[in-house]
C-alpha positions as MATLAB code, in Angstrom:
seq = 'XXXXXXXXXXXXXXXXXXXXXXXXXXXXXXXXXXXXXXXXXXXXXXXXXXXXXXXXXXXXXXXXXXXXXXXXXXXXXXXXXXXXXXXXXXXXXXXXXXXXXXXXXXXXXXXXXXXXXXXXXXXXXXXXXXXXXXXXXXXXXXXXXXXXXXXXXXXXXXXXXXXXXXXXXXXXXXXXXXXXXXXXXXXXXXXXXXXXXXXXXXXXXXXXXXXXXXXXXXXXXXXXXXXXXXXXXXXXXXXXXXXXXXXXXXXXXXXXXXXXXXX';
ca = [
    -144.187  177.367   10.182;
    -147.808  177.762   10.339;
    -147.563  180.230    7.727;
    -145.610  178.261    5.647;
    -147.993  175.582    5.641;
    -150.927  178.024    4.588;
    -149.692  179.108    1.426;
    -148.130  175.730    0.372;
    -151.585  174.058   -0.630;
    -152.913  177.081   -2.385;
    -149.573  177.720   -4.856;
    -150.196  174.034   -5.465;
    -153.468  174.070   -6.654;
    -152.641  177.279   -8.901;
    -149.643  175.561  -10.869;
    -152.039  172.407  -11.019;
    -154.756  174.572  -13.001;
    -152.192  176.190  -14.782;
    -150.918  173.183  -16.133;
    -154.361  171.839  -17.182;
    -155.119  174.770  -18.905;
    -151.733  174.368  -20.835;
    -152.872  171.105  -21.834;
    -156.477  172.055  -22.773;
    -155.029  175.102  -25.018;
    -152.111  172.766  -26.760;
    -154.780  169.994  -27.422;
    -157.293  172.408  -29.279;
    -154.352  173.545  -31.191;
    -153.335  170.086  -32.132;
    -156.934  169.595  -33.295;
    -156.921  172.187  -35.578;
    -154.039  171.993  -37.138;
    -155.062  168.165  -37.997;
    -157.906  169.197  -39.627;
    -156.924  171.501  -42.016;
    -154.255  169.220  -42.893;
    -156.448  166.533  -43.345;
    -158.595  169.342  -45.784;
    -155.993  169.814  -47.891;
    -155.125  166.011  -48.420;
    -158.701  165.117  -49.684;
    -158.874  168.586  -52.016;
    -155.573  167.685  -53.942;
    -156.251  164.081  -54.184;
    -159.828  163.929  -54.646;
    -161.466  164.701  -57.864;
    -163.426  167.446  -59.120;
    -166.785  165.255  -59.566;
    -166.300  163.925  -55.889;
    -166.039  167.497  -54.364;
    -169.555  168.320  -56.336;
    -171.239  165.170  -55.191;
    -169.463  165.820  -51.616;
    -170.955  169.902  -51.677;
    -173.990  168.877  -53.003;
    -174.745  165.768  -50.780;
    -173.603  168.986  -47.734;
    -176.398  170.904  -49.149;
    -179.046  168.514  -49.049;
    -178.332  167.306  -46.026;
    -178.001  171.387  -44.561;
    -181.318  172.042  -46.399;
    -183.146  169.248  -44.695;
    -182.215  171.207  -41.223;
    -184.028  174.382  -43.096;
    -187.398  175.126  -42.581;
    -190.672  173.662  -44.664;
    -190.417  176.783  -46.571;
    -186.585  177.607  -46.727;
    -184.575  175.467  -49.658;
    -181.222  175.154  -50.066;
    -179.639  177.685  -52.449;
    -177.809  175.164  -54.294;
    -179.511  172.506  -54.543;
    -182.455  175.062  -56.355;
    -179.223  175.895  -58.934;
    -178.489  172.132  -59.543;
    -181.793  171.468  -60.027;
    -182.536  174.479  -62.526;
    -179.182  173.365  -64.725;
    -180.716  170.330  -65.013;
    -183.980  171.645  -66.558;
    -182.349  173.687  -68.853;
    -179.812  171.451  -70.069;
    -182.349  170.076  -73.422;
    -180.653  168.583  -76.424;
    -181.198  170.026  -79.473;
    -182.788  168.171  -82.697;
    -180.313  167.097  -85.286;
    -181.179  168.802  -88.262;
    -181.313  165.663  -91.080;
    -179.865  166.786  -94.730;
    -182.512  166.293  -97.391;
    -180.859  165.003 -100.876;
    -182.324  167.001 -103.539;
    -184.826  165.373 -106.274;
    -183.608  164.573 -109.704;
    -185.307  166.668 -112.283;
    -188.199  165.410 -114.423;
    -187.668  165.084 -117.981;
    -191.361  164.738 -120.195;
    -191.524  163.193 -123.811;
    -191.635  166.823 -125.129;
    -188.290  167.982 -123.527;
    -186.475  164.830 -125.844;
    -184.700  165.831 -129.339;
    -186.128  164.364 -132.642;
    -184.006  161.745 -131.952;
    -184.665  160.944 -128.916;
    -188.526  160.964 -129.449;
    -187.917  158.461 -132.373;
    -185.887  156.187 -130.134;
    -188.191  156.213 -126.869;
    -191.195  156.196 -129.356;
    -189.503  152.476 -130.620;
    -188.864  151.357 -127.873;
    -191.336  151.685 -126.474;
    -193.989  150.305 -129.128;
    -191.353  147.117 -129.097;
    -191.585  146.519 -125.547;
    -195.443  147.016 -125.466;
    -196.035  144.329 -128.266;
    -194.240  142.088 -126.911;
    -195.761  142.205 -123.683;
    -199.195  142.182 -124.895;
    -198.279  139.313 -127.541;
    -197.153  137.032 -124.194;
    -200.598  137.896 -122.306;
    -202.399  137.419 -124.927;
    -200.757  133.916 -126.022;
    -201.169  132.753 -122.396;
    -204.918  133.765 -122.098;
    -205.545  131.974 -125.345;
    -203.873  128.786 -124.490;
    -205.163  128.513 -121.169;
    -208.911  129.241 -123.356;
    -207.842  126.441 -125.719;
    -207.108  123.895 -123.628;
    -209.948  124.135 -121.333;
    -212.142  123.840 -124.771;
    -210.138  120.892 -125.829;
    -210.796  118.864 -122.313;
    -214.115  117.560 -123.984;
    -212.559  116.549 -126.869;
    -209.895  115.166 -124.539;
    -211.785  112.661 -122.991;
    -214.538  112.044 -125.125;
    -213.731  112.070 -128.997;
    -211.409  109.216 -130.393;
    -208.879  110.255 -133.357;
    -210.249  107.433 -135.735;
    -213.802  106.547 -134.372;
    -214.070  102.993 -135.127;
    -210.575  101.769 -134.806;
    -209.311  100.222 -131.781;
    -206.053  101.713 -130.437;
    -204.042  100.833 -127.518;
    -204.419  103.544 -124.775;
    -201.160  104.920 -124.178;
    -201.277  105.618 -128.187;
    -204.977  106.937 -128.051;
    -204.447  108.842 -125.118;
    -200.772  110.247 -126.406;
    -203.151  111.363 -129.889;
    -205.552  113.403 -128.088;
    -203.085  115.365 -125.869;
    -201.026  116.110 -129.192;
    -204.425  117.260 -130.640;
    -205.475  119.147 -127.600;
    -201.976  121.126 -127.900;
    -202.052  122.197 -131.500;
    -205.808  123.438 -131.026;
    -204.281  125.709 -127.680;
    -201.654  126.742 -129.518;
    -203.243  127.943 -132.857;
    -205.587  129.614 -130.277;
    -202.479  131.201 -128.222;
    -200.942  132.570 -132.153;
    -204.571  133.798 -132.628;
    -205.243  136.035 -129.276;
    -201.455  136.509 -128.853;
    -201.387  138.412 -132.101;
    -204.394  140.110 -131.988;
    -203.526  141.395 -128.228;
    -200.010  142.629 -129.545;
    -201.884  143.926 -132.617;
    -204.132  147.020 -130.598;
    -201.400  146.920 -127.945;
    -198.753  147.943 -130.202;
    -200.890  150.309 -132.716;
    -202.472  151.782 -129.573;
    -198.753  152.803 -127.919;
    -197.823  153.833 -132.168;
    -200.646  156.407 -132.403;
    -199.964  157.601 -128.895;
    -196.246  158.355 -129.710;
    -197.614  159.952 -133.536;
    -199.716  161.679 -131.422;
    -196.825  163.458 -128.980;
    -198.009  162.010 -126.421;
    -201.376  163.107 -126.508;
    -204.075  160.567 -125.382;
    -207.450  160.320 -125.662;
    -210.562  158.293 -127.063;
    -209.064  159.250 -130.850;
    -206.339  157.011 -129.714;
    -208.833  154.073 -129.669;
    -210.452  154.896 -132.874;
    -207.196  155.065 -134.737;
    -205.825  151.947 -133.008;
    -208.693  149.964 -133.702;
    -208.671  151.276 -137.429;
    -205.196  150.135 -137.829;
    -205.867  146.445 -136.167;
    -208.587  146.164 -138.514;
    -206.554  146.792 -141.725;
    -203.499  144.756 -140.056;
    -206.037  141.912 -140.275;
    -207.334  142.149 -143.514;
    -203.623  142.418 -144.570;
    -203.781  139.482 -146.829;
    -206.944  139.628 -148.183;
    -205.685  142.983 -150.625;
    -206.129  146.727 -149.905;
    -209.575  146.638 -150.222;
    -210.158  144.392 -147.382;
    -207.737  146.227 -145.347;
    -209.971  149.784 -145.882;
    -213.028  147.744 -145.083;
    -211.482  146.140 -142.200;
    -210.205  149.864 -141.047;
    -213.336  151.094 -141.070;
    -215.524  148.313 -139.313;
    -213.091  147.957 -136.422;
    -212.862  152.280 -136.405;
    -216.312  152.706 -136.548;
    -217.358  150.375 -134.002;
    -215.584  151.781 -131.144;
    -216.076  155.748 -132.568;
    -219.881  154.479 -132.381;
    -219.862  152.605 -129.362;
    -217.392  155.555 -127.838;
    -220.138  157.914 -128.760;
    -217.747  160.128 -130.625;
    -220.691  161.010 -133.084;
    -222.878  162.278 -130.838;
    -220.231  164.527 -128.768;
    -218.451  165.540 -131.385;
    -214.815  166.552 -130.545;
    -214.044  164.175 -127.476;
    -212.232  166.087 -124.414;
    -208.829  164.277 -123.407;
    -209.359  162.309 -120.686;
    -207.455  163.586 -117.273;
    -205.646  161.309 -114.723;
    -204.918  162.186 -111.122;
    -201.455  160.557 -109.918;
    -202.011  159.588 -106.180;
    -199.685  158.056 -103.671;
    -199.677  154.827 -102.528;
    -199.242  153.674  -99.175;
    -197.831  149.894  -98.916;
];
């Protein structure tokens, strides 16, 4: 009985420990087999970008454990694709010029036609200026006269009629001055662009003595040939004088630089 009694306790305490350990070993088991199965759930649901910010956010915070001087493999990778990842310029197309064409590349034809043209459009542009300028000259002349000098002296006249009488007066004196500058601006506008064309283009002081020549004749045109060679050869004379043609003799063409301009 007393024997009995001795081993009783101690085959107790064995299956006691025995079943603990049981326990311990299914629990660990259980644990495990949770976790990968909570692995796989999060890989085939979660997406791609959320594993890469989940590995690299693993990363950063295993590299902060590192040493000062250790980094974190790939964080060092992440951080060199991002340096190297540079967008390249967009090359931009460049339309090509259209090509030049000069007065000397034109046909006979064409010469002729640009040649009218334009010697048309230059007269008319100098007769305009110069019908404005001499207008504007006339009128300012006529403001004396304006205010001043009566049409009849000595006869009374209501205002409105006096006054109405000067400003007609004051607007045929501007406008026989606009005819008078107006035609004579067209006149070495028009023969200058004429002997320029003649001339294929070619400009130089010649192109004012012949210009002049031929606005000199143009206004001597009623007063008979004669007048018109005397009138040719004041108004060509003058400027090959005052041009100082006679003392250079043959005149060098004059040369323009074109320049761009910045607005």
């Amino acid at each position: 009985a007393n024997q009995g009694c001795h081993i009783q306790p101690t085959t107790m305490i064995g299956s006691r420990i025995l079943i603990v350990l049981t326990e311990l070993l299914f629990l660990i088991l259980c644990s495990n087999t949770v976790s990968a199965n909570r692995a796989m759930y999060y890989n085939s649901v979660q997406p791609s970008g959320y594993r890469d910010s989940t590995t690299m956010l693993r990363s950063r915070r295993s590299s902060r454990h590192l040493s000062p001087g250790i980094h974190s493999t790939t964080a060092l990778v992440g951080r060199k694709k991002k340096k190297t990842a540079v967008k390249e310029p967009v090359a931009i197309s460049s339309t090509p010029e259209p090509p030049t064409v000069s007065f000397d590349d034109l046909s006979p034809v064409g010469k002729v036609i640009a040649g009218t043209t334009q010697v048309v459009v230059t007269t008319a542009l100098d007769f305009v200026s110069g019908f404005f300028s001499g207008y504007l000259l006339g009128f300012v002349v006529g403001v004396p006269g304006l205010m001043f000098k009566p049409l009849e002296p000595g006869v009374p006249k209501v205002f409105m009629t006096e006054m109405k009488g000067r400003v007609g007066r004051m607007n045929s004196k501007s406008m026989r001055w606009g005819k008078g500058w107006g035609g004579m601006s067209a006149a070495f506008g028009g023969f200058k662009t004429g002997v320029l064309v003649l001339r294929n283009g070619k400009y130089d002081t010649w192109n004012e003595i012949f210009s002049s020549a031929a606005a000199g004749a143009w206004f001597a045109r009623k007063e008979g040939p004669r007048a018109m060679l005397q009138g040719a050869l004041l108004y060509g004379g003058m400027i090959y004088v005052f041009s100082g043609a006679g003392r250079r003799g043959a005149l060098p063409p004059e040369e323009y630089t074109d320049a761009p301009v910045d607005f």
